[in-house]
Amino acid sequence: MDVDDMGQDLERVLLDREQIDARLAEMAAQIDADYAGRDLLLVGVLKGAVMVMADLSRHLHSAVEMDWMAVSSYGAGTSSSGVVRILKDLDTDLTGRHVLIVEDIIDSGLTLSWLLSNLRTRGAASVEIAALLRKPEAAKVDVSVRYVGFDIPSEFVVGYGLDYAEKYRNLPFVGTLAPHVYAD
Ligand code: IMP
Ligand code: MG
């Protein structure tokens, strides 16, 4: 799926696939340098982080391990409540591990803040966060994100793993939807 398939449903492209890929390559170089000589476990947060995980990890030069978690915030709609439930936990024991959480986006930061403290109770040697996108709201919560791809405006975005009503995850770019999509 790409721009041409979106018809009138696309408002605008914020980040195209080349911009995303170039930035992920830079982030991977930084991660390679920071974790040189240490085994790294990437923890992807389902479902949104699938694309970031796939592309970021392939830019890395080290043989990392990957695991996945699925979490859901209680509360409906497009905002996060901060109360998080684990839908799928890790298969990996974190004792002594260097863990890098891979996320699509930080909005309120509540999900990641919760996840960070949860994983830190499991005896990991270190837990850091890499997120492709960050919205201004995130500044209000004290969650330190070691690697950020892009700071974006406070708008609802889709594509590259991010969904609206479970759709548009398979767009290769990040963009906004035309207002009529939400109204339909
Ligand atoms: P937070 O707890 O508010 O930081 O929420 C983070 C989660 O909400 C992300 O992992 C996404 O799944 C979802 N989310 C936040 N903003 C957007 C957006 O603009 N588009 C799609 N999903 C979003
Ligand atoms: Mg997510």
mmCIF file of N, CA, C and O in Angstrom, residues 8-43:
data_model
loop_
_atom_site.group_PDB
_atom_site.id
_atom_site.type_symbol
_atom_site.label_atom_id
_atom_site.label_comp_id
_atom_site.label_asym_id
_atom_site.label_seq_id
_atom_site.Cartn_x
_atom_site.Cartn_y
_atom_site.Cartn_z
ATOM 1 N N GLN A 8 -8.425 9.813 -1.711
ATOM 2 C CA GLN A 8 -8.728 11.035 -0.967
ATOM 3 C C GLN A 8 -8.524 10.870 0.541
ATOM 4 O O GLN A 8 -8.740 11.813 1.297
ATOM 5 N N ASP A 9 -8.129 9.679 0.980
ATOM 6 C CA ASP A 9 -8.044 9.420 2.422
ATOM 7 C C ASP A 9 -6.770 9.974 3.065
ATOM 8 O O ASP A 9 -6.691 10.105 4.282
ATOM 9 N N LEU A 10 -5.795 10.309 2.233
ATOM 10 C CA LEU A 10 -4.530 10.843 2.761
ATOM 11 C C LEU A 10 -4.586 12.359 2.814
ATOM 12 O O LEU A 10 -4.970 13.011 1.848
ATOM 13 N N GLU A 11 -4.235 12.927 3.977
ATOM 14 C CA GLU A 11 -4.120 14.379 4.069
ATOM 15 C C GLU A 11 -2.734 14.790 3.593
ATOM 16 O O GLU A 11 -2.579 15.467 2.598
ATOM 17 N N ARG A 12 -1.713 14.331 4.311
ATOM 18 C CA ARG A 12 -0.354 14.604 3.830
ATOM 19 C C ARG A 12 0.665 13.606 4.385
ATOM 20 O O ARG A 12 0.439 12.957 5.406
ATOM 21 N N VAL A 13 1.766 13.510 3.660
ATOM 22 C CA VAL A 13 2.878 12.663 4.091
ATOM 23 C C VAL A 13 3.787 13.493 4.986
ATOM 24 O O VAL A 13 4.222 14.574 4.602
ATOM 25 N N LEU A 14 4.035 12.998 6.196
ATOM 26 C CA LEU A 14 4.946 13.703 7.115
ATOM 27 C C LEU A 14 6.380 13.245 6.916
ATOM 28 O O LEU A 14 7.303 14.047 6.893
ATOM 29 N N LEU A 15 6.542 11.942 6.799
ATOM 30 C CA LEU A 15 7.873 11.354 6.636
ATOM 31 C C LEU A 15 7.777 10.255 5.591
ATOM 32 O O LEU A 15 6.979 9.331 5.740
ATOM 33 N N ASP A 16 8.592 10.371 4.527
ATOM 34 C CA ASP A 16 8.515 9.316 3.512
ATOM 35 C C ASP A 16 9.496 8.193 3.847
ATOM 36 O O ASP A 16 10.284 8.295 4.789
ATOM 37 N N ARG A 17 9.442 7.128 3.065
ATOM 38 C CA ARG A 17 10.217 5.930 3.412
ATOM 39 C C ARG A 17 11.717 6.193 3.403
ATOM 40 O O ARG A 17 12.460 5.611 4.191
ATOM 41 N N GLU A 18 12.180 7.079 2.523
ATOM 42 C CA GLU A 18 13.614 7.390 2.464
ATOM 43 C C GLU A 18 14.068 8.134 3.731
ATOM 44 O O GLU A 18 15.123 7.845 4.285
ATOM 45 N N GLN A 19 13.254 9.086 4.166
ATOM 46 C CA GLN A 19 13.580 9.827 5.396
ATOM 47 C C GLN A 19 13.623 8.882 6.598
ATOM 48 O O GLN A 19 14.514 8.983 7.444
ATOM 49 N N ILE A 20 12.625 8.005 6.679
ATOM 50 C CA ILE A 20 12.556 7.062 7.794
ATOM 51 C C ILE A 20 13.770 6.139 7.778
ATOM 52 O O ILE A 20 14.437 5.945 8.792
ATOM 53 N N ASP A 21 14.073 5.607 6.600
ATOM 54 C CA ASP A 21 15.176 4.656 6.512
ATOM 55 C C ASP A 21 16.520 5.304 6.846
ATOM 56 O O ASP A 21 17.348 4.715 7.538
ATOM 57 N N ALA A 22 16.717 6.527 6.372
ATOM 58 C CA ALA A 22 17.976 7.229 6.649
ATOM 59 C C ALA A 22 18.142 7.483 8.148
ATOM 60 O O ALA A 22 19.225 7.315 8.714
ATOM 61 N N ARG A 23 17.066 7.859 8.786
ATOM 62 C CA ARG A 23 17.130 8.136 10.225
ATOM 63 C C ARG A 23 17.355 6.853 11.030
ATOM 64 O O ARG A 23 18.111 6.849 12.008
ATOM 65 N N LEU A 24 16.706 5.764 10.607
ATOM 66 C CA LEU A 24 16.896 4.482 11.304
ATOM 67 C C LEU A 24 18.345 4.011 11.173
ATOM 68 O O LEU A 24 18.905 3.436 12.107
ATOM 69 N N ALA A 25 18.964 4.291 10.034
ATOM 70 C CA ALA A 25 20.370 3.919 9.832
ATOM 71 C C ALA A 25 21.260 4.691 10.811
ATOM 72 O O ALA A 25 22.180 4.123 11.413
ATOM 73 N N GLU A 26 20.956 5.980 11.001
ATOM 74 C CA GLU A 26 21.720 6.789 11.962
ATOM 75 C C GLU A 26 21.534 6.268 13.385
ATOM 76 O O GLU A 26 22.487 6.168 14.161
ATOM 77 N N MET A 27 20.287 5.970 13.723
ATOM 78 C CA MET A 27 20.010 5.456 15.072
ATOM 79 C C MET A 27 20.733 4.126 15.304
ATOM 80 O O MET A 27 21.285 3.890 16.379
ATOM 81 N N ALA A 28 20.736 3.278 14.281
ATOM 82 C CA ALA A 28 21.394 1.973 14.399
ATOM 83 C C ALA A 28 22.896 2.143 14.603
ATOM 84 O O ALA A 28 23.507 1.425 15.414
ATOM 85 N N ALA A 29 23.487 3.092 13.918
ATOM 86 C CA ALA A 29 24.923 3.336 14.073
ATOM 87 C C ALA A 29 25.236 3.759 15.504
ATOM 88 O O ALA A 29 26.222 3.320 16.107
ATOM 89 N N GLN A 30 24.380 4.595 16.057
ATOM 90 C CA GLN A 30 24.539 5.045 17.439
ATOM 91 C C GLN A 30 24.388 3.876 18.418
ATOM 92 O O GLN A 30 25.157 3.736 19.362
ATOM 93 N N ILE A 31 23.402 3.037 18.164
ATOM 94 C CA ILE A 31 23.145 1.873 19.024
ATOM 95 C C ILE A 31 24.320 0.891 18.951
ATOM 96 O O ILE A 31 24.798 0.402 19.972
ATOM 97 N N ASP A 32 24.807 0.641 17.733
ATOM 98 C CA ASP A 32 25.978 -0.228 17.569
ATOM 99 C C ASP A 32 27.152 0.288 18.389
ATOM 100 O O ASP A 32 27.840 -0.486 19.069
ATOM 101 N N ALA A 33 27.382 1.591 18.334
ATOM 102 C CA ALA A 33 28.508 2.189 19.052
ATOM 103 C C ALA A 33 28.303 2.091 20.568
ATOM 104 O O ALA A 33 29.200 1.694 21.307
ATOM 105 N N ASP A 34 27.088 2.422 21.019
ATOM 106 C CA ASP A 34 26.806 2.440 22.458
ATOM 107 C C ASP A 34 26.865 1.053 23.097
ATOM 108 O O ASP A 34 27.214 0.919 24.265
ATOM 109 N N TYR A 35 26.483 0.026 22.346
ATOM 110 C CA TYR A 35 26.417 -1.329 22.913
ATOM 111 C C TYR A 35 27.576 -2.209 22.443
ATOM 112 O O TYR A 35 27.519 -3.426 22.603
ATOM 113 N N ALA A 36 28.617 -1.604 21.912
ATOM 114 C CA ALA A 36 29.761 -2.379 21.414
ATOM 115 C C ALA A 36 30.280 -3.323 22.506
ATOM 116 O O ALA A 36 30.484 -2.900 23.645
ATOM 117 N N GLY A 37 30.430 -4.587 22.161
ATOM 118 C CA GLY A 37 30.966 -5.564 23.112
ATOM 119 C C GLY A 37 29.959 -6.107 24.105
ATOM 120 O O GLY A 37 30.307 -6.886 24.984
ATOM 121 N N ARG A 38 28.713 -5.672 23.983
ATOM 122 C CA ARG A 38 27.676 -6.184 24.900
ATOM 123 C C ARG A 38 26.555 -6.842 24.097
ATOM 124 O O ARG A 38 26.214 -6.386 23.021
ATOM 125 N N ASP A 39 25.984 -7.908 24.664
ATOM 126 C CA ASP A 39 24.841 -8.549 24.010
ATOM 127 C C ASP A 39 23.595 -7.721 24.241
ATOM 128 O O ASP A 39 23.322 -7.307 25.361
ATOM 129 N N LEU A 40 22.843 -7.499 23.186
ATOM 130 C CA LEU A 40 21.664 -6.637 23.264
ATOM 131 C C LEU A 40 20.395 -7.429 22.968
ATOM 132 O O LEU A 40 20.357 -8.239 22.045
ATOM 133 N N LEU A 41 19.375 -7.162 23.777
ATOM 134 C CA LEU A 41 18.054 -7.741 23.536
ATOM 135 C C LEU A 41 17.108 -6.623 23.122
ATOM 136 O O LEU A 41 16.868 -5.684 23.891
ATOM 137 N N LEU A 42 16.576 -6.703 21.913
ATOM 138 C CA LEU A 42 15.582 -5.736 21.465
ATOM 139 C C LEU A 42 14.210 -6.245 21.874
ATOM 140 O O LEU A 42 13.865 -7.395 21.610
ATOM 141 N N VAL A 43 13.428 -5.381 22.518
ATOM 142 C CA VAL A 43 12.060 -5.746 22.894
ATOM 143 C C VAL A 43 11.088 -4.869 22.116
ATOM 144 O O VAL A 43 11.005 -3.660 22.343
#
